[in-house]
Short mmCIF file of C-alpha atoms in Angstrom, two decimals:
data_model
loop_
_atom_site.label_atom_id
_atom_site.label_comp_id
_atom_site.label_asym_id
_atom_site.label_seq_id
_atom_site.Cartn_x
_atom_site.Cartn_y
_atom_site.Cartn_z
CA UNK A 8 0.00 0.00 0.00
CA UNK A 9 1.40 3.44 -1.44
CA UNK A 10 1.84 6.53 1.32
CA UNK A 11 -0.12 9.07 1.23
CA UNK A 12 2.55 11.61 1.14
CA UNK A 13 1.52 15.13 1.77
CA UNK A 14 -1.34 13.35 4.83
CA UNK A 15 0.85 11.58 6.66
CA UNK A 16 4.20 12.77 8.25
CA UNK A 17 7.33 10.41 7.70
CA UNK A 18 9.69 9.72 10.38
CA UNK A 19 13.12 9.17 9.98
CA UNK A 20 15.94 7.90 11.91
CA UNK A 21 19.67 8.15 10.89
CA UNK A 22 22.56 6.56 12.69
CA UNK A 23 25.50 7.43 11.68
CA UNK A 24 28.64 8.61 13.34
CA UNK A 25 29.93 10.81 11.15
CA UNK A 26 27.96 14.05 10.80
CA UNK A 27 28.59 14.33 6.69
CA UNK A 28 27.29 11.97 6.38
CA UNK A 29 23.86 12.59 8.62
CA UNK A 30 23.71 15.69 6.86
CA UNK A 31 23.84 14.43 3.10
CA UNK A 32 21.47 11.90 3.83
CA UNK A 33 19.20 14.11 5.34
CA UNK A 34 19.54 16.43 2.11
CA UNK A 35 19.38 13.41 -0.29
CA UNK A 36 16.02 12.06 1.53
CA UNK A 37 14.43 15.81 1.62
CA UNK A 38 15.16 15.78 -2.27
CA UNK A 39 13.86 12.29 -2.65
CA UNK A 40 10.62 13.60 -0.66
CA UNK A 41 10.12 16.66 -1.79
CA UNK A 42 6.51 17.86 -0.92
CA UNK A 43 6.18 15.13 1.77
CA UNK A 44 6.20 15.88 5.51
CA UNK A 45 9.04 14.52 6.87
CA UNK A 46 10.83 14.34 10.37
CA UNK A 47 14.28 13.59 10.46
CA UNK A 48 17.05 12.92 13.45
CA UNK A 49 20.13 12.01 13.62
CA UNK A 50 21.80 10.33 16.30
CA UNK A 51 26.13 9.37 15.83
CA UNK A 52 26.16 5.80 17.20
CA UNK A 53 23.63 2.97 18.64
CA UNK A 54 23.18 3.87 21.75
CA UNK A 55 22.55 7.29 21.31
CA UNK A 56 19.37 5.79 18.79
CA UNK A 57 18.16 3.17 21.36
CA UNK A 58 17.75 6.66 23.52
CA UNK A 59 16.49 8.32 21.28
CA UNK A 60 13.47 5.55 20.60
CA UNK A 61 13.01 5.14 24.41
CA UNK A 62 12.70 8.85 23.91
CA UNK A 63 10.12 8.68 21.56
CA UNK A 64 7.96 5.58 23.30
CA UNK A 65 7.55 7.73 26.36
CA UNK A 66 7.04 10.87 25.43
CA UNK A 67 6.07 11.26 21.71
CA UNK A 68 4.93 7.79 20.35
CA UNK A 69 3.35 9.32 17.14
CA UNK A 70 7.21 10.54 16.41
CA UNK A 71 8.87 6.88 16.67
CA UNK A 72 10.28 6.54 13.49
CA UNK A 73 8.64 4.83 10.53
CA UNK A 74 12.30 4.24 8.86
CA UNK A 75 15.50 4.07 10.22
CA UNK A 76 18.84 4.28 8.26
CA UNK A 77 21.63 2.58 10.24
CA UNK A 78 25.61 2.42 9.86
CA UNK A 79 27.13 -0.98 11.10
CA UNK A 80 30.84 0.80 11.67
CA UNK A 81 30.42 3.42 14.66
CA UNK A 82 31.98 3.36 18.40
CA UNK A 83 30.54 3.03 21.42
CA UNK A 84 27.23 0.85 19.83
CA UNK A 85 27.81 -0.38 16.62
CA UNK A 86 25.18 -1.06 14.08
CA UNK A 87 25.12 -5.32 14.83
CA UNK A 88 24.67 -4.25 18.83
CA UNK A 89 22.18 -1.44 18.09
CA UNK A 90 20.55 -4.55 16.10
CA UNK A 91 20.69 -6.99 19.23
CA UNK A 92 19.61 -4.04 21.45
CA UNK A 93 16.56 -3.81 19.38
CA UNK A 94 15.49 -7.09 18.87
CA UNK A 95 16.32 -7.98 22.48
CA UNK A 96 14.31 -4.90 24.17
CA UNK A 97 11.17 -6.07 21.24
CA UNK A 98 11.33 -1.49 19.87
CA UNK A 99 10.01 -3.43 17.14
CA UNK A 100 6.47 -3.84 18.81
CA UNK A 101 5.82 -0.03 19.72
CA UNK A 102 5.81 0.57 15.67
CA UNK A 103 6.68 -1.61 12.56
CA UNK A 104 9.80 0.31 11.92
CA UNK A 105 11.60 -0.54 8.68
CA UNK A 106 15.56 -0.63 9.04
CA UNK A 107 18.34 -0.05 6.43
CA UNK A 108 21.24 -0.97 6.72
CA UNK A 109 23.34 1.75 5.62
CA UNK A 110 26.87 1.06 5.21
CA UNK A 111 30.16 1.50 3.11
CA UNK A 112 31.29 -2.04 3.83
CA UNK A 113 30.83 -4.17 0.57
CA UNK A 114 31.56 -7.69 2.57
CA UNK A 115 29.48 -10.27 2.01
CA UNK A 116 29.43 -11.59 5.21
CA UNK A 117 27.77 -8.23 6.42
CA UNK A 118 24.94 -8.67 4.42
CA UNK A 119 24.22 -12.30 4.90
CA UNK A 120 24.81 -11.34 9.05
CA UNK A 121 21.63 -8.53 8.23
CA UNK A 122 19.32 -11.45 6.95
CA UNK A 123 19.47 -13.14 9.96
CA UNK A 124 17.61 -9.87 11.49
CA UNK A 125 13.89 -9.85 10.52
CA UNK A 126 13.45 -6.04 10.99
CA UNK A 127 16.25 -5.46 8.40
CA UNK A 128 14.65 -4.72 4.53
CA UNK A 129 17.48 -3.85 2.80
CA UNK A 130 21.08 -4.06 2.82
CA UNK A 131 22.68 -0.35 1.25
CA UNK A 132 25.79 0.31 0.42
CA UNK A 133 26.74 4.02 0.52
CA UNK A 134 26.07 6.06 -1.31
CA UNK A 135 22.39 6.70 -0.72
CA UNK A 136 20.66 7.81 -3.57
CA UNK A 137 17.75 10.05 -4.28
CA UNK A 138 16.43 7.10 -6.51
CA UNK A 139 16.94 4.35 -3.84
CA UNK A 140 15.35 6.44 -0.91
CA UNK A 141 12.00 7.19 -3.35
CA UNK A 142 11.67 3.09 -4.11
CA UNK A 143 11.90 2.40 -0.60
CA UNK A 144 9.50 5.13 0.68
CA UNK A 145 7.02 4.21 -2.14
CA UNK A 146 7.43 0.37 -1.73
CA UNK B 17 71.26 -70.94 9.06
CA UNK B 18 70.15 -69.00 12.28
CA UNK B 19 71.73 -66.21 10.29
CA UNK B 20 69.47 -67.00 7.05
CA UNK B 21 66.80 -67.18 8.96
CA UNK B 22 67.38 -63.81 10.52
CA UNK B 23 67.99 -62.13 7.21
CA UNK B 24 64.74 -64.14 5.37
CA UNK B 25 62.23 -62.22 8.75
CA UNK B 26 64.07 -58.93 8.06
CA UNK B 27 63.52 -59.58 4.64
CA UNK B 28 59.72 -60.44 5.07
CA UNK B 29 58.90 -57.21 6.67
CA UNK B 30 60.40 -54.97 3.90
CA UNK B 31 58.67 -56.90 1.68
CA UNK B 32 55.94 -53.81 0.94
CA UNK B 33 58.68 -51.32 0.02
CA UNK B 34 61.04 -53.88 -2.06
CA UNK B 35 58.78 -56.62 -3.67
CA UNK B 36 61.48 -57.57 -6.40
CA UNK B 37 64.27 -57.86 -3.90
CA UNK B 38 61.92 -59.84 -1.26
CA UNK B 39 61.51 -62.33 -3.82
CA UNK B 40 64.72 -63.04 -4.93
CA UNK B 41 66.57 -62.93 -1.36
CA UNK B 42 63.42 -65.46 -0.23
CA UNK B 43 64.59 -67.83 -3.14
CA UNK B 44 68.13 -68.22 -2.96
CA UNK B 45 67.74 -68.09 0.60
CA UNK B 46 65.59 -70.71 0.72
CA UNK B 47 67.70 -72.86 -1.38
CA UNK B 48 70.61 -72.45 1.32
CA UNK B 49 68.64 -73.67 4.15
CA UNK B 50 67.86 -77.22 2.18
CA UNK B 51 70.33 -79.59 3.56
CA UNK B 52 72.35 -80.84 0.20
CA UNK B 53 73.29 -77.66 -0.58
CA UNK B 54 76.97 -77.21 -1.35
CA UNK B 55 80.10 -75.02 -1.15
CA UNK B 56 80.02 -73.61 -4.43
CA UNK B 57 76.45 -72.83 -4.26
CA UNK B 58 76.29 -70.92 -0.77
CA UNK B 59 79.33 -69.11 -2.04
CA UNK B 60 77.29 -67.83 -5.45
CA UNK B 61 74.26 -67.28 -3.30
CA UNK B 62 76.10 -65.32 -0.24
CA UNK B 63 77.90 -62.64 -2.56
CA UNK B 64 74.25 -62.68 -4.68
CA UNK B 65 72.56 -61.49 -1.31
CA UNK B 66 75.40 -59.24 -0.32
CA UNK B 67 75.13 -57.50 -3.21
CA UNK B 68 71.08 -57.21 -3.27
CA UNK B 69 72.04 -55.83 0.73
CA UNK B 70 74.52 -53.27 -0.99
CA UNK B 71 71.10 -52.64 -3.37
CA UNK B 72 68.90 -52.36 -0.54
CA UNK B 73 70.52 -50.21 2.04
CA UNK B 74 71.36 -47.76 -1.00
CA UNK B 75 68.14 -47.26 -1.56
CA UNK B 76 67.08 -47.98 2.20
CA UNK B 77 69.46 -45.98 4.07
CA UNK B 78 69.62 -42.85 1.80
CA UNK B 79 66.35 -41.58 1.90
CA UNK B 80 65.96 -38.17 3.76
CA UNK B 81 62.80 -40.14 5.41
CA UNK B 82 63.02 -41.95 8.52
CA UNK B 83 61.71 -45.45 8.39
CA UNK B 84 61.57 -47.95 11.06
CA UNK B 85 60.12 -51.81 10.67
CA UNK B 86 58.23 -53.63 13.46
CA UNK B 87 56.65 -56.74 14.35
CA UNK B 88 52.97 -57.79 15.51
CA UNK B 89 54.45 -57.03 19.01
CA UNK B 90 55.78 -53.75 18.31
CA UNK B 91 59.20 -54.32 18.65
CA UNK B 92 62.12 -52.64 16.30
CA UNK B 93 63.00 -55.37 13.19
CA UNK B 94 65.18 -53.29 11.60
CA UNK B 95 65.67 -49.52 10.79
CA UNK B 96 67.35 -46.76 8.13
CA UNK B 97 70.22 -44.94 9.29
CA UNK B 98 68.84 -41.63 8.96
CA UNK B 99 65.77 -43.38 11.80
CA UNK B 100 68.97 -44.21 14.19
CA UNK B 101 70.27 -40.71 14.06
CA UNK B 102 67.02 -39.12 14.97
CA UNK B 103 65.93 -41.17 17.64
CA UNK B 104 69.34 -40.29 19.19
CA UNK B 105 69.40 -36.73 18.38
CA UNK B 106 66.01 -36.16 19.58
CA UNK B 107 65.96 -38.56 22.23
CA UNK B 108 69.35 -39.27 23.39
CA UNK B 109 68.65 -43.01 22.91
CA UNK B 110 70.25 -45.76 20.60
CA UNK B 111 67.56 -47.83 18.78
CA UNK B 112 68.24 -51.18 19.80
CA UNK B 113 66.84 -54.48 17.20
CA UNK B 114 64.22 -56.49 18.84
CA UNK B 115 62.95 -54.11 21.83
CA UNK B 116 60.26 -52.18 22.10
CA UNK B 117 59.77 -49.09 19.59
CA UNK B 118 58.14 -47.24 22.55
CA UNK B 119 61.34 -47.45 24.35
CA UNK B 120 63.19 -45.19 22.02
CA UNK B 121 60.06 -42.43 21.20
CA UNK B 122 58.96 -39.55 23.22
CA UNK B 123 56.83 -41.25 26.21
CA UNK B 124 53.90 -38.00 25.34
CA UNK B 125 53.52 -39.38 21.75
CA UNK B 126 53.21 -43.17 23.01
CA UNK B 127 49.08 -43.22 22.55
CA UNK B 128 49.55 -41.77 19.13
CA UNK B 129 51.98 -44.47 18.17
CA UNK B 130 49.81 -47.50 20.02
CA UNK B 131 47.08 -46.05 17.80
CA UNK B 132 48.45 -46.50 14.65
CA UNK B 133 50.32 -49.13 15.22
CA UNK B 134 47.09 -51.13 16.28
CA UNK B 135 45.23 -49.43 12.82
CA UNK B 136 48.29 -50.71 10.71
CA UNK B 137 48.41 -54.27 12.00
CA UNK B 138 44.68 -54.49 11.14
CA UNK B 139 45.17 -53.39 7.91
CA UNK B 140 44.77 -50.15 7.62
CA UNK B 141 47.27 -47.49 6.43
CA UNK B 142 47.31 -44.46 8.90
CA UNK B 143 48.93 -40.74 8.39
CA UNK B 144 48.83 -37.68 10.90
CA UNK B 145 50.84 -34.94 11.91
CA UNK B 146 51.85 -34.14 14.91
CA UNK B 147 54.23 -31.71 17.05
CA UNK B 148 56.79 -33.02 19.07
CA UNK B 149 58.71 -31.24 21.62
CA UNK B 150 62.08 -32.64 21.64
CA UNK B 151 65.06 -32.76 24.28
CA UNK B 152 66.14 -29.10 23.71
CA UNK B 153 62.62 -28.15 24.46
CA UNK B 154 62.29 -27.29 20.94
CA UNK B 155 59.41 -28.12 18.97
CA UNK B 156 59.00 -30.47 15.93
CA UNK B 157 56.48 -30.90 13.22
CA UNK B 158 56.46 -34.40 12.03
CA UNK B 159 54.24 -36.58 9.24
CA UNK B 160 53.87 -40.39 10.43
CA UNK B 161 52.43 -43.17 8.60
CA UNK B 162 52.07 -46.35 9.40
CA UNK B 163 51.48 -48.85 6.91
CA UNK B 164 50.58 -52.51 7.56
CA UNK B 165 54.19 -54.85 6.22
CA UNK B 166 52.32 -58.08 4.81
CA UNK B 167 54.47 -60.92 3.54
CA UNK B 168 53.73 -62.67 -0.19
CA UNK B 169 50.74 -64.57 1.10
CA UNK B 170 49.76 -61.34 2.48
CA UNK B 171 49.71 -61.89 5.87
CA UNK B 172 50.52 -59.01 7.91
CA UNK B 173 53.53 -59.70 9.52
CA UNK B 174 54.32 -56.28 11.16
CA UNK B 175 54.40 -52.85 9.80
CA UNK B 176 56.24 -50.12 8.41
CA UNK B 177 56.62 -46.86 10.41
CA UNK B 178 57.24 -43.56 8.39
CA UNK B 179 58.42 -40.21 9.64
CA UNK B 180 58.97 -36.85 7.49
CA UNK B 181 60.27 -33.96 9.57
CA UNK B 182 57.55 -31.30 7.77
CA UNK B 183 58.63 -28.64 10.64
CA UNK B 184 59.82 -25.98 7.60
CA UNK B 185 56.57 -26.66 5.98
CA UNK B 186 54.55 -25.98 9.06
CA UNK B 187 56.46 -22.74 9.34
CA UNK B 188 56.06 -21.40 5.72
CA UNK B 189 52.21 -22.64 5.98
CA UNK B 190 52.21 -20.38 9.35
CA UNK B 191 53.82 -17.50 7.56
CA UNK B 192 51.22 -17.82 4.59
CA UNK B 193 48.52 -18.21 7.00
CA UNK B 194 49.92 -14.77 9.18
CA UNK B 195 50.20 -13.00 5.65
CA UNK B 196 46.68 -14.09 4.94
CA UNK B 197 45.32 -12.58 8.22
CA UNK B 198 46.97 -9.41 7.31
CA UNK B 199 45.62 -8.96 3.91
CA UNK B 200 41.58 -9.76 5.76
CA UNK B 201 42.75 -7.18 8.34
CA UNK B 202 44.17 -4.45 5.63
CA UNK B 203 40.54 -5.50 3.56
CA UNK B 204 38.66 -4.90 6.03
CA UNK B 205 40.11 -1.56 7.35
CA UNK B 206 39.86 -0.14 3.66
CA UNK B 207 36.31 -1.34 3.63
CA UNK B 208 35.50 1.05 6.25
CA UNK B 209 38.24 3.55 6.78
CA UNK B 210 39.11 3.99 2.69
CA UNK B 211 35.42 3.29 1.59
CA UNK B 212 33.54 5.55 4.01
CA UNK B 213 35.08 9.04 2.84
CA UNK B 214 35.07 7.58 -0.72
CA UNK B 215 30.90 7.00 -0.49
CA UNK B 216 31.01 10.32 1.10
CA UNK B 217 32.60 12.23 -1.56
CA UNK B 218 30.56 9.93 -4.14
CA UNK B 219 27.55 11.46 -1.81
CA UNK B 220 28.41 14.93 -1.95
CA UNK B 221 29.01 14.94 -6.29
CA UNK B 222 25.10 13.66 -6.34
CA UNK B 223 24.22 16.63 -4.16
CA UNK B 224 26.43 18.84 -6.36
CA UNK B 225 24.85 16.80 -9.53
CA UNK B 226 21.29 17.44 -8.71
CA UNK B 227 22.27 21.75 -8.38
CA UNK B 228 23.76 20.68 -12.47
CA UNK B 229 27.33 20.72 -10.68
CA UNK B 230 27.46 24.49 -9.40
CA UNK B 231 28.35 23.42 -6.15
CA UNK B 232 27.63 25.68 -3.01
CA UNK B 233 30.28 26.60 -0.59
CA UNK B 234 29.22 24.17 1.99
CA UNK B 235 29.95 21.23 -0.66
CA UNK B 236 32.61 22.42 -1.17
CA UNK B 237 34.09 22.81 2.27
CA UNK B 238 33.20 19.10 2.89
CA UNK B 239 34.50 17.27 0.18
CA UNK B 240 37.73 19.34 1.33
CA UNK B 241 37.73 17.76 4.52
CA UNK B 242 36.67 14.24 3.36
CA UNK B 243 39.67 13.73 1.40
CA UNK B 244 41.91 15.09 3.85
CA UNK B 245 40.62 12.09 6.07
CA UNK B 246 40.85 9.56 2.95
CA UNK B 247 44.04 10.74 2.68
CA UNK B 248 44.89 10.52 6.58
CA UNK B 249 43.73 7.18 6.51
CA UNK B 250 45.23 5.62 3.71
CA UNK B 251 48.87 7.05 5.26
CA UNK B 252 47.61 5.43 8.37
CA UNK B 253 46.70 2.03 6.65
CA UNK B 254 50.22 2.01 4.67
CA UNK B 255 52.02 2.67 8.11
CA UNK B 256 49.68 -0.48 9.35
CA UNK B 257 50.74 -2.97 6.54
CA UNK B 258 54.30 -1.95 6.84
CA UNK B 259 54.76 -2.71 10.60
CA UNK B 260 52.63 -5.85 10.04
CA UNK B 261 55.09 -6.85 7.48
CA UNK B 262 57.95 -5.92 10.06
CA UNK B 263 56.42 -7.67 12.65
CA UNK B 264 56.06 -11.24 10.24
CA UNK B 265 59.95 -10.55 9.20
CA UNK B 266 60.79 -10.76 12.60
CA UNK B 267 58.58 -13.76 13.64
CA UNK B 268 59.87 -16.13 10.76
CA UNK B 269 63.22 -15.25 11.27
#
């Protein structure tokens, strides 16, 4: 079923630990979504986003994000433990969040490890594209 | 004859390795031991066998592997030279015909040896290798086999042990295997630390792109500062690989 994009706002989540990169995402997904009503934040490592959805649960559920773009390569919570956080803590029950795994690593045992998490979609590897962000919204 | 004898069980159990020789020392020997034989004959026949000896032990004695013969009970029937040196190098003791092999070995390897030697005198040909620590506490890599010694009827009559000193092997397969670890290590740093600024930059160009490449300031500014990180970081990955390298040198040497 297609968005309505100008009803409903769109909430996004990037994790990412270096700021660029936060910020060119957030420009390439405003481009992608031009006209649409979207909420974007940006948090620089894992547990900084498990926070931030805690955050969100108890004090602004309508604000939990519908998408989340994660990095696996950041300190202090990487994107695997941000993962095992998630899964293990069940964030994917408060809303049916969609997560991308957006990395520069091209292994292939990275994105056979993000099968084995349901809540994964898609596997990305940087850079993220205006093209790619509109098929996944619209999906 | 008790000598014959003696040479015609020796001969038995190197009967796998030298089928052509077995057969022609078992004849003529043979032939000595019947009661009517004369003078002449055991004459002809001694310097025949002496000479298939001289054959043998050219053969048996030169190879760089170390090969020692036993019977069903495990004791020594006969041995190369380069087997006698070893034992006695490694060891300290002199292999002795007719005792025990596990009185000569390294008492920690004594299950490994019962093990095969049991497998071998039921048939079956057995090869492992193993590290050995020696008597100047240094340590060995060694290939045995043990292969079951049958005479012509076939009957097993004993069996053949085999050693190969593959300790320079080990070490080059080590080195290979360090090098190996290096290369995943240098792959996967790149992966992250070369390939993140790279997908950055590639990021920023389809920003600049979609404004039909008249880049603002603040484009600019950060594809500036990307590559000065790519740059730090391959100089950092270089300085990586080169200690690594260092560090192997110095292992392996």
């Amino acid at each position: 079923m297609k968005r309505e994009k100008s009803h409903d706002k769109i909430n996004i989540l990037l994790v990412d630990d270096h700021e660029i990169n936060n910020y060119i995402h957030t420009k390439v997904i405003r481009k992608a979504l031009s006209g649409s009503n979207i909420e974007i934040v940006a948090d620089l490592n894992g547990k900084q986003a498990i926070n931030h959805l805690y955050h969100f649960m108890d004090n602004d559920p309508n604000s939990f994000p519908d998408y989340i773009f994660l990095d696996l390569n950041m300190p202090e919570m990487n994107g695997w433990q941000f993962l095992d956080e998630y899964t293990r803590r069940k964030l994917g029950a408060v809303k049916d969040s969609k997560v991308f795994i957006t990395t520069s690593s091209v292994f292939s045992e990275d994105v056979d490890k993000s099968h084995s998490y349901a809540c994964v979609k898609d596997y990305i590897t940087k850079p993220l594209t205006i093209e790619r962000v509109q098929s996944i919204i619209t999906a | 004859m008790k000598r014959y004898e003696s040479l015609l069980a020796v001969n038995n159990a190197r009967a796998k390795y030298y089928p052509s020789f077995h057969q022609r020392v078992t004849a003529n020997t043979r032939r000595l031991l019947k009661p009517d034989a004369d003078q002449k004959l055991i004459t002809k026949l001694t310097a025949d066998i002496q000479f298939l000896a001289y054959k043998f032990s050219a053969v048996f004695d030169s190879s760089k592997s170390y090969f020692i013969i036993l019977d069903r009970k495990m004791n020594i029937v006969d041995y190369n030279k380069a087997s006698l040196r070893l034992v006695k190098k490694l060891f300290g003791k002199k292999m002795v015909i007719g005792e025990h092999i596990l009185n000569f070995l390294h008492p920690g390897s004594a299950k490994t040896i019962l093990s095969g030697c049991d497998k071998a005198l039921n048939g079956e040909t057995v090869s492992l290798e193993r590290s050995i620590a020696c008597l100047d506490n240094k340590t060995s890599w060694w290939s045995f086999e043990f292969s079951p010694a049958m005479d012509l009827k076939e009957n097993i009559t004993g069996l053949v042990f085999n050693a190969i000193d593959i300790t320079k092997r080990k070490a080059n397969e080590a080195k290979v295997l360090s090098q190996r670890k290096i290369l995943a290590k240098i792959s996967q740093i790149q992966s992250h630390e070369i390939r993140g600024p790279v997908c950055t930059i590639m990021g920023l160009m389809s920003l600049i792109k979609e404004s039909d490449y008249e880049p603002n300031r603040e484009y600019l500014l950060l594809l500036e500062t990307t590559a000065d990180i790519l740059n730090e970081n391959i100089r950092e990955i270089v300085g990586l690989a080169n200690d690594e390298q260092n560090n192997t040198a110095i292992k392996h040497t």
